[in-house]
Structures are given as C-alpha cells and as structure tokens.
PDB file of C-alpha atoms in Angstrom:
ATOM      1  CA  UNK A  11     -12.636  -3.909   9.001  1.00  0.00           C
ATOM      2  CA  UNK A  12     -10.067  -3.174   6.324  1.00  0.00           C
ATOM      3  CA  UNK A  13      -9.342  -5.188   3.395  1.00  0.00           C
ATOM      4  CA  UNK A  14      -5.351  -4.379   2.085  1.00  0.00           C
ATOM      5  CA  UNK A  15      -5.534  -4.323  -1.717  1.00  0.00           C
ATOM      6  CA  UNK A  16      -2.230  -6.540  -3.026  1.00  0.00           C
ATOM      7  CA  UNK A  17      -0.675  -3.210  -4.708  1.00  0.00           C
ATOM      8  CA  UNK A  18      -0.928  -1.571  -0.881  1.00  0.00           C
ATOM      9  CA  UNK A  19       0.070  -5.014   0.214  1.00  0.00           C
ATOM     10  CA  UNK A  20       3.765  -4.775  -2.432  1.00  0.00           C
ATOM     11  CA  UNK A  21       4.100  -1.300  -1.185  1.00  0.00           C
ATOM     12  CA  UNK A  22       4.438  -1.913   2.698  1.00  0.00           C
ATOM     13  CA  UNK A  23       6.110  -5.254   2.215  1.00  0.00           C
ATOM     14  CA  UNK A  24       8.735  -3.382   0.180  1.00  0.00           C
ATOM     15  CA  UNK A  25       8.945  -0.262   2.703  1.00  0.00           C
ATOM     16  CA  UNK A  26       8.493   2.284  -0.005  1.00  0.00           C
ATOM     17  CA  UNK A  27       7.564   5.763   0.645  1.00  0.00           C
ATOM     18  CA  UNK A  28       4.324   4.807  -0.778  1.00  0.00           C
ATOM     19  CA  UNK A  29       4.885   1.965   1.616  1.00  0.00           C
ATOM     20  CA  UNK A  30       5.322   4.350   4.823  1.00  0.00           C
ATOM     21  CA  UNK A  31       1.720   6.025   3.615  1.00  0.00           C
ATOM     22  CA  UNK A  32      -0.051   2.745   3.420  1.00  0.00           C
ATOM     23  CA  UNK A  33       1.260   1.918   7.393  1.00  0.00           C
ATOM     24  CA  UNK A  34      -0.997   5.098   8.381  1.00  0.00           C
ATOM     25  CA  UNK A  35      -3.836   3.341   7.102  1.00  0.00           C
ATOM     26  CA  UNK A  36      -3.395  -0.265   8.295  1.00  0.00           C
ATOM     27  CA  UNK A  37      -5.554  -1.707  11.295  1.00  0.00           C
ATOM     28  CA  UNK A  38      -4.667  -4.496  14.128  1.00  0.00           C
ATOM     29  CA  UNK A  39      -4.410  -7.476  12.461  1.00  0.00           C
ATOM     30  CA  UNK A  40      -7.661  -9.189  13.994  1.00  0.00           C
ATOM     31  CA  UNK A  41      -9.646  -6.060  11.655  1.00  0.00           C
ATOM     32  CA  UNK A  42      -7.576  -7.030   8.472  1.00  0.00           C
ATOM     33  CA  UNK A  43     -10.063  -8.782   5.749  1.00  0.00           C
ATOM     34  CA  UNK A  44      -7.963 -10.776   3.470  1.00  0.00           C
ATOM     35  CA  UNK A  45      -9.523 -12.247   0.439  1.00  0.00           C
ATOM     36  CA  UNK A  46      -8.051 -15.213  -0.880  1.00  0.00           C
ATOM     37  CA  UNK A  47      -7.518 -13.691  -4.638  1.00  0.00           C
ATOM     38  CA  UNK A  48      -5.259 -11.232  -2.404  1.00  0.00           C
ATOM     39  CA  UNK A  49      -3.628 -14.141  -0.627  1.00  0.00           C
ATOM     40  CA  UNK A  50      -3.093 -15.742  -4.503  1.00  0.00           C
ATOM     41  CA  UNK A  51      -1.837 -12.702  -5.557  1.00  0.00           C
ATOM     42  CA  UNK A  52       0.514 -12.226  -2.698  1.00  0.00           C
ATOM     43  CA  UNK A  53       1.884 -15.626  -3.345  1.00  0.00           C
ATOM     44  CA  UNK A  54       2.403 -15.424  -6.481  1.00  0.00           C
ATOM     45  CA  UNK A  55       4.582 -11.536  -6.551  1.00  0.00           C
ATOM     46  CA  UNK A  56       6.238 -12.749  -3.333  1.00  0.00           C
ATOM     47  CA  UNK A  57       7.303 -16.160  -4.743  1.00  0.00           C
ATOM     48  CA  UNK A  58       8.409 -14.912  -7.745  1.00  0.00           C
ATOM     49  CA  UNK A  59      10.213 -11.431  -6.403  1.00  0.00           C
ATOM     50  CA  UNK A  60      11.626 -12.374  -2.842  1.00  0.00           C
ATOM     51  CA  UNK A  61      11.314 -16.252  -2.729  1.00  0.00           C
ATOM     52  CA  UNK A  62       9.330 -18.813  -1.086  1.00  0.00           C
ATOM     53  CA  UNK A  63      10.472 -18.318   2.722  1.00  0.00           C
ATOM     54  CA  UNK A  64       9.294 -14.737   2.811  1.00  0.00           C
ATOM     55  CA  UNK A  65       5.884 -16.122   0.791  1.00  0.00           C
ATOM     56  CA  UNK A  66       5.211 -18.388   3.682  1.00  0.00           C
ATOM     57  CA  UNK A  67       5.695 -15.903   6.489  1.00  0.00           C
ATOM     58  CA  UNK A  68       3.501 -12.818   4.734  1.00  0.00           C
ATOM     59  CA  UNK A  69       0.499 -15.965   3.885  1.00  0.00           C
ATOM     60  CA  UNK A  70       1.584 -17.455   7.612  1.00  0.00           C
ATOM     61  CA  UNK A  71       0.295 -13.816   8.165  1.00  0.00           C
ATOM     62  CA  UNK A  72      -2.520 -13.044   6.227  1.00  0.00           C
ATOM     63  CA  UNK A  73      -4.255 -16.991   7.825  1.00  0.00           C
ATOM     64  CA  UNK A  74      -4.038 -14.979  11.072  1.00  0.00           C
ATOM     65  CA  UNK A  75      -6.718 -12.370   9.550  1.00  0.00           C
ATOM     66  CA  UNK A  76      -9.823 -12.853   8.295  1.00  0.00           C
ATOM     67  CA  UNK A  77      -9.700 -14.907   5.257  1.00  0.00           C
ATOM     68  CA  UNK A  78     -12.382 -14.805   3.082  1.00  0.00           C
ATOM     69  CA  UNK A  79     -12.817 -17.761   0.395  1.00  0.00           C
ATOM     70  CA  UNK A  80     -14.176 -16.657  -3.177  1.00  0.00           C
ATOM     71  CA  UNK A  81     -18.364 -17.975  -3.050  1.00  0.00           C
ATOM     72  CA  UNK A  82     -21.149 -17.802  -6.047  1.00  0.00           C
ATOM     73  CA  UNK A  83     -22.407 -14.605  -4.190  1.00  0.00           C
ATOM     74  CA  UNK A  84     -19.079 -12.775  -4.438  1.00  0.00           C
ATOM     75  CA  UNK A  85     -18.277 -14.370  -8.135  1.00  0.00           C
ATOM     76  CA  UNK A  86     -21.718 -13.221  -9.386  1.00  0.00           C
ATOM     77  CA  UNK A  87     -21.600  -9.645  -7.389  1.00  0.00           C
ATOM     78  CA  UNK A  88     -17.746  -9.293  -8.766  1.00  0.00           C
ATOM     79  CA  UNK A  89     -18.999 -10.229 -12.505  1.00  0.00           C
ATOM     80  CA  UNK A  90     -21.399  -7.132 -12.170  1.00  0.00           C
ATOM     81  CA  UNK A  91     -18.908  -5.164 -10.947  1.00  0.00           C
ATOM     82  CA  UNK A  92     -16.860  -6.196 -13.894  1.00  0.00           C
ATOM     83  CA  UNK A  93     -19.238  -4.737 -16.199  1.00  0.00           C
ATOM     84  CA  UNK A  94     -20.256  -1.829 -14.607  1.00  0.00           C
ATOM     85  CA  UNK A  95     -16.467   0.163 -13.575  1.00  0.00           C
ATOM     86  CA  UNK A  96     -14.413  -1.560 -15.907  1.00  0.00           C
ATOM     87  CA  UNK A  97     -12.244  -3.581 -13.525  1.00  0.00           C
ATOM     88  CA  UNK A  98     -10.203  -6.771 -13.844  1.00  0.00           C
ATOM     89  CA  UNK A  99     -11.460 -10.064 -12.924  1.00  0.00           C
ATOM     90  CA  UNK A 100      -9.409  -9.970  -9.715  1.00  0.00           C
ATOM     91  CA  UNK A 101      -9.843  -5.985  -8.768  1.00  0.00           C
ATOM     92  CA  UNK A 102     -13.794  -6.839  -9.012  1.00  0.00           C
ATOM     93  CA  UNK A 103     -13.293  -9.442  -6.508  1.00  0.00           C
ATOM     94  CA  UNK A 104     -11.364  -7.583  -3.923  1.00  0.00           C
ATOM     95  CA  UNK A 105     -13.710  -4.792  -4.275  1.00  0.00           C
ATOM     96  CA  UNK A 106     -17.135  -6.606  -3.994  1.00  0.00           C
ATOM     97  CA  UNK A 107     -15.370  -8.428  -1.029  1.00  0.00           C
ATOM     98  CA  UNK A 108     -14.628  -5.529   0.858  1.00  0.00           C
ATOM     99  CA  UNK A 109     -18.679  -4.011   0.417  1.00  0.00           C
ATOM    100  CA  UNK A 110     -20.177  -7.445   1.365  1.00  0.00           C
ATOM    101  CA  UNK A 111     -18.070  -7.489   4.612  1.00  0.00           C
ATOM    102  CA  UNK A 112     -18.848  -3.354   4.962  1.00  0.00           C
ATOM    103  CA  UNK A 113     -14.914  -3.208   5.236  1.00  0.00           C
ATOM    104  CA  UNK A 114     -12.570  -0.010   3.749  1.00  0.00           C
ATOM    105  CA  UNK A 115     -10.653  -0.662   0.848  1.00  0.00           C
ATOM    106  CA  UNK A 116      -7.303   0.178   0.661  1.00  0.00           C
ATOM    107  CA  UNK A 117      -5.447   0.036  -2.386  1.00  0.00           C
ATOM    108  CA  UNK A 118      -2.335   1.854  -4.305  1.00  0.00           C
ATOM    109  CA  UNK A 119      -4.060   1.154  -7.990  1.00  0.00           C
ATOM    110  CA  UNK A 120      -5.778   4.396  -9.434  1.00  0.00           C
ATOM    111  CA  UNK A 121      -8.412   2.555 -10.814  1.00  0.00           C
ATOM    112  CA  UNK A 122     -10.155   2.234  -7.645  1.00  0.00           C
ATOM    113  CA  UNK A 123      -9.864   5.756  -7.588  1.00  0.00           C
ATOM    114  CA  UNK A 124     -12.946   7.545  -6.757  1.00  0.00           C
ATOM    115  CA  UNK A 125     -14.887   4.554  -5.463  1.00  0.00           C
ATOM    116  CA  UNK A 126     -17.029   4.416  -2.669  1.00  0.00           C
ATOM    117  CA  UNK A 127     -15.468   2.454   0.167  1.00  0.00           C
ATOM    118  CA  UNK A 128     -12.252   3.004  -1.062  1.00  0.00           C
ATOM    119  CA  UNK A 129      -9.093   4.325   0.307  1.00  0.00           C
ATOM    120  CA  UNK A 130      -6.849   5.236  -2.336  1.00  0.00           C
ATOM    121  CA  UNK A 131      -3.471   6.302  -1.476  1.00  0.00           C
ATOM    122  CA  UNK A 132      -1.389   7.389  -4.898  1.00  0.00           C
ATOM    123  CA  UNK A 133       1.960   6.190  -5.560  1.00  0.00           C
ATOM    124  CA  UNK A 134       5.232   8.275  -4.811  1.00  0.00           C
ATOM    125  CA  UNK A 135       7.347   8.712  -7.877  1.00  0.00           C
ATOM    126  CA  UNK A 136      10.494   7.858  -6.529  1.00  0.00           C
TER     127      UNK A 136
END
C-alpha cells in the first residue's frame, strides 16, 4: 500500500515535472490508501483552483481506493505525532495513517523529509 500525500497529489494532477517524478512512484489504484483529510484537502485545492467538475472526478477517484475515515486511534496517534516532529494537524494525520495501515508515504512537502516510511520526492524549481 501507498498513501499519496495531497502536495504529491497537486503535483501529478497538475502534470508538473515534479508531477512526472511522483507518476514513478504511484501504485494500481486498488494499493492506493486515501485518507479522508487527503480527500478534504483535495476537495478543497481542486474546488477552489480548477472547479467543481474536475473535484468530483479526482474524489469519484480517490472512493475507488481505499478510503480511510479519521477514528480516536488515528486522532490520538496523530496528536502524538503532533508533538513529537512538529507537524500540522493534518500532516500528523496522513502520516500516522499511512504507519497504522504499514503503507509508504509519498509526499512533495520537505517536512516529511527524513521520516521513516516516507517517500519524499523534492520539488523541481521550475
């Protein structure tokens, strides 16, 4: 399994040459783990960036994967996670939900840099 971090997620959506990296690294769809702070956070940059047809089709897509809701075991493990590397309410989540589901993170955002699990693939300065 491979969970697609959103900033890999903007990347291959918008076909950049960071984009074209991120493709190397993506699996079949059925071994794509999407959490559903991904899918909000998908929604929300698609919505606002590309409008709401092409918001439906990439969520149409993710419900195809294997969604995976937000419990009290991933909250509490994601508020340690917090605390201990610094991250974002959100970045905890998607990390923590990629170790409880033993999946490979892949992600575009340097903070995840140098994490275990983690695939990080650094931008191209266009």
């Amino acid at each position: 399994m491979q969970l697609v971090d959103t900033s890999a997620w903007i990347e291959w959506l918008i076909a950049s040459p960071t984009g074209e990296k991120v493709e190397k690294h993506l699996p079949e769809q059925s071994e794509w783990l999407v959490p559903t702070m991904v899918q909000l956070e998908l929604a929300k940059w698609l919505t606002r960036e590309v409008g709401e047809d092409k918001a439906d089709q990439v969520i149409a897509f993710t419900q195809v994967c294997n969604v995976v809701p937000l419990d009290t075991e991933i909250a509490l493990a994601a508020a340690e996670a917090c605390r201990e590397y610094k991250l974002a309410t959100a970045d905890a989540i998607i990390l923590v939900t990629a170790r409880a589901h033993s999946a490979e993170l892949i992600t575009c955002d340097r903070h995840f840099s140098g994490l275990d699990g983690v695939a990080f693939i650094e931008k191209i300065k266009s």
